[in-house]
Coordinates of C-alpha atoms in Angstrom, one line a residue:
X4 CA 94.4 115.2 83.0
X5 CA 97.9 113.5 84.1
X6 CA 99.9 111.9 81.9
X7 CA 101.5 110.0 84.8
X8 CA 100.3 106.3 85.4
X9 CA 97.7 105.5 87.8
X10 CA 98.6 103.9 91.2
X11 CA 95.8 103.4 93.7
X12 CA 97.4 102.9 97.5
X13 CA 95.2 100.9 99.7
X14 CA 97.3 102.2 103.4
X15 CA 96.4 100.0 106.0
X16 CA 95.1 100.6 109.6
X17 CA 96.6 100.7 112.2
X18 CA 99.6 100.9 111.4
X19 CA 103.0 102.4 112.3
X20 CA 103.7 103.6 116.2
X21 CA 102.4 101.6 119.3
X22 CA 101.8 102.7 122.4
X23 CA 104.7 100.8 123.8
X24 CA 107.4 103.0 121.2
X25 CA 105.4 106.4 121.9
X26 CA 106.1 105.9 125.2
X27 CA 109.7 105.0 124.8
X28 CA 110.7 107.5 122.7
X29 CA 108.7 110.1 124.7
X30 CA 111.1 108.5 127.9
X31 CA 114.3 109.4 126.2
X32 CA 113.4 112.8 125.1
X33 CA 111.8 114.0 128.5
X34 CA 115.1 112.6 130.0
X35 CA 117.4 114.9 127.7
X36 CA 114.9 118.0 128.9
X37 CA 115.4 117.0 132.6
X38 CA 119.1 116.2 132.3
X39 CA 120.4 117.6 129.1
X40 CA 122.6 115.9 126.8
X41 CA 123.9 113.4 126.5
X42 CA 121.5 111.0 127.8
X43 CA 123.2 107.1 126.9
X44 CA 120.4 104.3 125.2
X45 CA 121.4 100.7 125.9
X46 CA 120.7 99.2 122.6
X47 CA 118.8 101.4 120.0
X48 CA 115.5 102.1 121.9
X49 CA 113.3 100.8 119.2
X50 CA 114.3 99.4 116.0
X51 CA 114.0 102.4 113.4
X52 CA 116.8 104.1 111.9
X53 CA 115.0 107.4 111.8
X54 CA 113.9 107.4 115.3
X55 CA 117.4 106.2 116.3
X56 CA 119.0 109.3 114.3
X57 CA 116.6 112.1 115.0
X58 CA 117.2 111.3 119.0
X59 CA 121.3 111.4 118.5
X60 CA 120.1 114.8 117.0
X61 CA 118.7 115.8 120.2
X62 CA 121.5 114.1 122.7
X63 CA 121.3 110.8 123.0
X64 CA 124.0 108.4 123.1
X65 CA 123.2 104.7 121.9
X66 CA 125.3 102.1 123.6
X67 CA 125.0 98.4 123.4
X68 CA 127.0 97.7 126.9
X69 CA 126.9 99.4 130.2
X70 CA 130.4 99.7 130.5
X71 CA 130.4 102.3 127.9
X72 CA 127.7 104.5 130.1
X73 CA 130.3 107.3 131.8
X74 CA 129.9 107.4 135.8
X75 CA 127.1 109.6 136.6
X76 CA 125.5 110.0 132.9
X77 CA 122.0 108.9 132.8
X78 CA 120.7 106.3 131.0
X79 CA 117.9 104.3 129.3
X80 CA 117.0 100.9 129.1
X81 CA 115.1 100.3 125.3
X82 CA 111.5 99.6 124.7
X83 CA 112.8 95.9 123.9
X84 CA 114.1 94.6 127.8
X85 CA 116.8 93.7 129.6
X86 CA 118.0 90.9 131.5
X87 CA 117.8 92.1 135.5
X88 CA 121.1 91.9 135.8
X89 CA 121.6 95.0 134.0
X90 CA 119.2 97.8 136.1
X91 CA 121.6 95.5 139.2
X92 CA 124.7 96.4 137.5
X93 CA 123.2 100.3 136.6
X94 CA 122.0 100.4 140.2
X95 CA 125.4 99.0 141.5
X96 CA 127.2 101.8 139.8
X97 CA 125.0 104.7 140.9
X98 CA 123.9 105.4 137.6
X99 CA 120.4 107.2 137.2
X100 CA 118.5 104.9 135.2
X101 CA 115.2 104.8 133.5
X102 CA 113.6 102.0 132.0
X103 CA 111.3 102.2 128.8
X104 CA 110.5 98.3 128.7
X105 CA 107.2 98.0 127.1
X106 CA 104.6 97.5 129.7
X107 CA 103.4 94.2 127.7
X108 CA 106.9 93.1 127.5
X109 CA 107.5 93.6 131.5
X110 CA 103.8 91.8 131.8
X111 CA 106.0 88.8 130.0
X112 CA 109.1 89.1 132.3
X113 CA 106.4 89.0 135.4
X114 CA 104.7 85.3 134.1
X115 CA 108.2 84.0 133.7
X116 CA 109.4 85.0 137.0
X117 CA 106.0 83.6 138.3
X118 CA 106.2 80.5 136.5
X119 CA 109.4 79.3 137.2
X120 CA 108.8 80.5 141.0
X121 CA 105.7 77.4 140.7
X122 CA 108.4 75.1 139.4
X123 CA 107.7 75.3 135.7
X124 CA 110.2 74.7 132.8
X125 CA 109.5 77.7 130.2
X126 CA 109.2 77.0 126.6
X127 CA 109.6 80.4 125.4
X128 CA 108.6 80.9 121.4
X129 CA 110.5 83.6 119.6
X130 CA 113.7 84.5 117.7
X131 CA 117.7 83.6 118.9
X132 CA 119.4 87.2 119.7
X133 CA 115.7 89.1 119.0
X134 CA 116.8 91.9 122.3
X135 CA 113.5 90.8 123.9
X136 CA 114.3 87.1 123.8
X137 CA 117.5 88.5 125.4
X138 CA 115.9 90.2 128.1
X139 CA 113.3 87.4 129.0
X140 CA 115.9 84.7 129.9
X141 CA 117.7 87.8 131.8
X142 CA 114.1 87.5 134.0
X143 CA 114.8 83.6 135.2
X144 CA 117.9 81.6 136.5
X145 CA 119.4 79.5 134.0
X146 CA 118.3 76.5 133.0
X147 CA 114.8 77.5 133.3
X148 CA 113.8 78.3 130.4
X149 CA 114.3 76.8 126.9
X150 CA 114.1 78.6 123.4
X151 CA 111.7 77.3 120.4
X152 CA 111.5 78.8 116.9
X153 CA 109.8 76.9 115.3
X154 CA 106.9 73.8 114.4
X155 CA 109.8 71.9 114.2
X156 CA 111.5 72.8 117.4
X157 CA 108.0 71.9 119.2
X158 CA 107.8 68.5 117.9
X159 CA 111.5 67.2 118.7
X160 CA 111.7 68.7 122.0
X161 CA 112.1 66.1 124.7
X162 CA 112.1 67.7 127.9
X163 CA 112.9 66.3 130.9
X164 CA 109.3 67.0 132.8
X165 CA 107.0 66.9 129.8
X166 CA 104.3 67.3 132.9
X167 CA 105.6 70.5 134.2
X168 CA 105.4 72.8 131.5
X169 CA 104.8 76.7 130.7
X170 CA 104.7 78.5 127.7
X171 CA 105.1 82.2 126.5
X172 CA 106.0 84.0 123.4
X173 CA 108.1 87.2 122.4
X174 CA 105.2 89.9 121.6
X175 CA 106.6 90.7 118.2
X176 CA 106.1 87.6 116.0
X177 CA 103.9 86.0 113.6
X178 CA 100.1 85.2 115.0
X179 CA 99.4 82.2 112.9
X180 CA 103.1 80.7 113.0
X181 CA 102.6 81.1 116.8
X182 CA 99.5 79.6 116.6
X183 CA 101.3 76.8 114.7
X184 CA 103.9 76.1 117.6
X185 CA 101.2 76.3 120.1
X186 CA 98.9 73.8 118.5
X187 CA 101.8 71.6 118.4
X188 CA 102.9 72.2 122.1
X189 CA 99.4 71.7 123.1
X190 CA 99.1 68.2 121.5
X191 CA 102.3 67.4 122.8
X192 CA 102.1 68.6 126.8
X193 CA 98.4 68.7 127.0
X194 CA 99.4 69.8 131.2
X195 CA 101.5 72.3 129.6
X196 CA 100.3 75.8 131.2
X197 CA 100.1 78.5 128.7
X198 CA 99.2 82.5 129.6
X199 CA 96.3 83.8 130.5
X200 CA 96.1 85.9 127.9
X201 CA 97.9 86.3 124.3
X202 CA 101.5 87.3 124.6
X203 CA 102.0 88.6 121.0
X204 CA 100.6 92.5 121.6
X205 CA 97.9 94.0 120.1
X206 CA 99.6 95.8 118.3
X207 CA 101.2 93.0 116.5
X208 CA 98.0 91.2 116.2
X209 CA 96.7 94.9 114.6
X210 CA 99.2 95.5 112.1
X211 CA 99.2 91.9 110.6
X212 CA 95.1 92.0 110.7
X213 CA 95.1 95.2 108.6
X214 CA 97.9 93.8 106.0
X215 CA 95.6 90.7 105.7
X216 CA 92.5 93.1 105.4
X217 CA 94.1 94.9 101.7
X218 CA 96.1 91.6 100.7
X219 CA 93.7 90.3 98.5
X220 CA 92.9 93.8 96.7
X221 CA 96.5 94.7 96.3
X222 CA 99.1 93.7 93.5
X223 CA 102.3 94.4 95.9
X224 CA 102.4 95.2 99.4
X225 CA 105.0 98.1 100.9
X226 CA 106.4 97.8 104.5
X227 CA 108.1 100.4 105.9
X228 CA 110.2 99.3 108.7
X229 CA 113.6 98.5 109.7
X230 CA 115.7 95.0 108.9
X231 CA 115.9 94.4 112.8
X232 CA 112.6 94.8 113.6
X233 CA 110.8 91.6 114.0
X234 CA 107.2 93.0 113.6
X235 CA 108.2 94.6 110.4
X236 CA 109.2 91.4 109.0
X237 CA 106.2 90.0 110.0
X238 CA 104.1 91.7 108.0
X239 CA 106.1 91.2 104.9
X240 CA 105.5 87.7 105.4
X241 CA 101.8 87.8 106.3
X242 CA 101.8 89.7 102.9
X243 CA 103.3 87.0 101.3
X244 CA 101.7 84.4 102.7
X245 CA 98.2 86.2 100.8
X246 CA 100.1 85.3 97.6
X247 CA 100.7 89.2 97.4
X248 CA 104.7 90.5 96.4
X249 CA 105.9 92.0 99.5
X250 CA 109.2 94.5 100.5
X251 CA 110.6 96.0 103.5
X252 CA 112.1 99.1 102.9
X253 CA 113.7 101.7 105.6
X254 CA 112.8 105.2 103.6
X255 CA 111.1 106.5 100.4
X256 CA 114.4 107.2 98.6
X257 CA 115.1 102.9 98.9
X258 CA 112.7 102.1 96.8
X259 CA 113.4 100.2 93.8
X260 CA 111.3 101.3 91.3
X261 CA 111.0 98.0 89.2
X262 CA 109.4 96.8 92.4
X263 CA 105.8 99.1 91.0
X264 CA 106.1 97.2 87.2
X265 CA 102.7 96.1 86.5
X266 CA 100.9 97.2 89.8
X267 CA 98.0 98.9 89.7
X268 CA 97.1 98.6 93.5
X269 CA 99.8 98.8 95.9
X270 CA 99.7 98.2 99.7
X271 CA 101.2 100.8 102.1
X272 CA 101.8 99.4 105.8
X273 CA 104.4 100.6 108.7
X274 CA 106.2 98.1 111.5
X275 CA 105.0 99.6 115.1
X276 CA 108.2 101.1 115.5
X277 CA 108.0 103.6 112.2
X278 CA 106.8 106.8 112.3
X279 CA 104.1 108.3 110.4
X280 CA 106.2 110.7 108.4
X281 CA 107.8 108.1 106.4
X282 CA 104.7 106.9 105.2
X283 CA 104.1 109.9 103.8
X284 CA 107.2 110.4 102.7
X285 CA 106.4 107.4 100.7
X286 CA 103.3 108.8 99.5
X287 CA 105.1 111.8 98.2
X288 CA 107.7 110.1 96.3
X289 CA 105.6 108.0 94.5
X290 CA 103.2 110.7 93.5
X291 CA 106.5 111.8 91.4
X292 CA 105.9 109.2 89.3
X293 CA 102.2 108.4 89.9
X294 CA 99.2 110.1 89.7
X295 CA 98.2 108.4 92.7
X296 CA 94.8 107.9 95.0
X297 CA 94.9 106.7 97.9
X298 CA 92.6 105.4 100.6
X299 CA 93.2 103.7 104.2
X300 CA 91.6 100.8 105.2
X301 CA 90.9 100.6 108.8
X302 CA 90.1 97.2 110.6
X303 CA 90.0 98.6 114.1
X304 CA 91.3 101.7 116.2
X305 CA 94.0 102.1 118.7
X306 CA 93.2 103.7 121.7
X307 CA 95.8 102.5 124.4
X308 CA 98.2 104.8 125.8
X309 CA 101.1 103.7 128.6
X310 CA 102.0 105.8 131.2
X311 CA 105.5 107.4 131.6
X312 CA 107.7 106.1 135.1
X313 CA 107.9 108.0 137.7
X314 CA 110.1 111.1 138.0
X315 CA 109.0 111.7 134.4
X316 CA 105.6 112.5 134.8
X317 CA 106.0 116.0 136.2
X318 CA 108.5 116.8 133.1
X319 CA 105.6 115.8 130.5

């Protein structure tokens, strides 16, 4: 019999890495085989501490400008985007680039080229500075597109062809505040042309699905994922928003242990960009403490896989 205290751990499913950060990690390490280090990142190529660290381990170089990629080094574009003038500028320098732009992500930068080709204005729903925002408006010529964060934004926008319209969202945000600036955009513009399909990725949908799923059986809710990464936050807040206490942490070792006081149930979940070793790194830690049981709850199963760019393919 243990004399530690009971914790059950309800770990949601899916959670953790998505296709679209498998593949781009799996870009930079098959391009340190191919070329050896160092291999140069623009911008960290997903938004994880320990992913970022354990590839400087193996040779990569994270950068946030091209100017400080050497002549002749190869390098990376993240999983996040880039505006086009940056494969022009990589391209007008000779360098030997790859580009590990999530393939929903790109599908994003092809409707807003597409649009704006038709003569649309873009509302575009996401986050100021998110990299993928960033990289989106890099797709279009100025002017074309125009930013909106929020309920709010959508109701006091006052654009100057209310009947030539588009919409599209960063993939990485919150389902039902989208929702919420759709609905809103919708009443507004009823011409207003939105995708043919959701923008926010499955994955995102996934994760926040499965925090919902143990929400209501859990007394606080974990989220392991970095303070940069927008889905991570996410799920905090779809944790919240269940009436549940929620916190982000980066590793086991930040957790505040007053965070457990009174919880009998706690909530495990991972941002798509954290790896499945932290969680149970988690695990471990609190079975230090605990004498824990723990079950995952699955809502639905993950099965898509994105294929690597050309030139890499014979290296897998």
């Amino acid at each position: 019999m243990s004399d530690k205290p009971a914790l059950d751990l309800l770990i949601a499913a899916p959670r953790g890495f998505c296709a679209g950060v498998d593949r781009a990690i799996r870009i930079v390490e098959l391009a340190i085989e191919k070329h050896g280090a160092p291999v140069f990142v623009r911008h960290e190529i997903v938004h994880n501490k320990f992913v970022v660290d354990t590839l400087k381990a193996q040779g990569a170089v994270f950068v946030e400008d091209l100017d400080e990629v050497p002549d002749g080094a190869p390098v990376v574009f993240s999983a996040h985007g880039v505006p086009k003038s940056v494969p022009a500028d990589a391209q007008a320098r000779g360098l030997d680039y790859l580009d590990a732009t999530c393939p929903l992500v790109s599908k994003v930068h092809r409707q807003a080229e597409r649009l704006v080709a038709a003569g649309r204005h873009i509302l575009f729903v996401g986050h100021t500075g998110h990299p993928e925002v960033i990289g989106t408006f890099g797709q279009v010529p100025e002017g074309t597109i125009t930013l909106i964060e929020t309920v709010e934004d959508a109701e006091s926008l006052e654009p100057a062809d209310p009947d030539n319209l588009a919409f599209l969202t960063q993939t990485t945000l919150s389902v039902d505040d989208t929702a919420a600036v759709m609905a809103v955009l919708l009443r507004r513009f009823p011409t207003i042309v939105a995708p043919k399909a959701d923008d926010i990725c499955y994955a995102t949908s996934n994760r926040q699905a499965a925090v919902k799923a143990i929400a209501a059986s859990c007394d606080a809710v974990l989220v392991i994922g970095a303070p940069n990464s927008s889905n991570s936050l996410r799920l905090v807040e779809v944790a919240e928003r269940e009436g549940v206490r929620a916190a982000l942490i980066q590793r086991a070792t930040d957790l505040d242990w007053a965070f457990l006081d009174g919880v009998g149930t706690l909530g495990i979940t991972a941002g798509a960009s954290a790896p499945e070793l932290l969680v149970r790194e988690l695990v471990d830690r609190l079975a230090t403490r605990f004498a824990v049981a723990e079950r995952e709850v699955e809502t639905t199963r993950e099965t898509i896989a994105f294929k690597l760019p050309r030139g890499l393919e014979e290296a897998a």
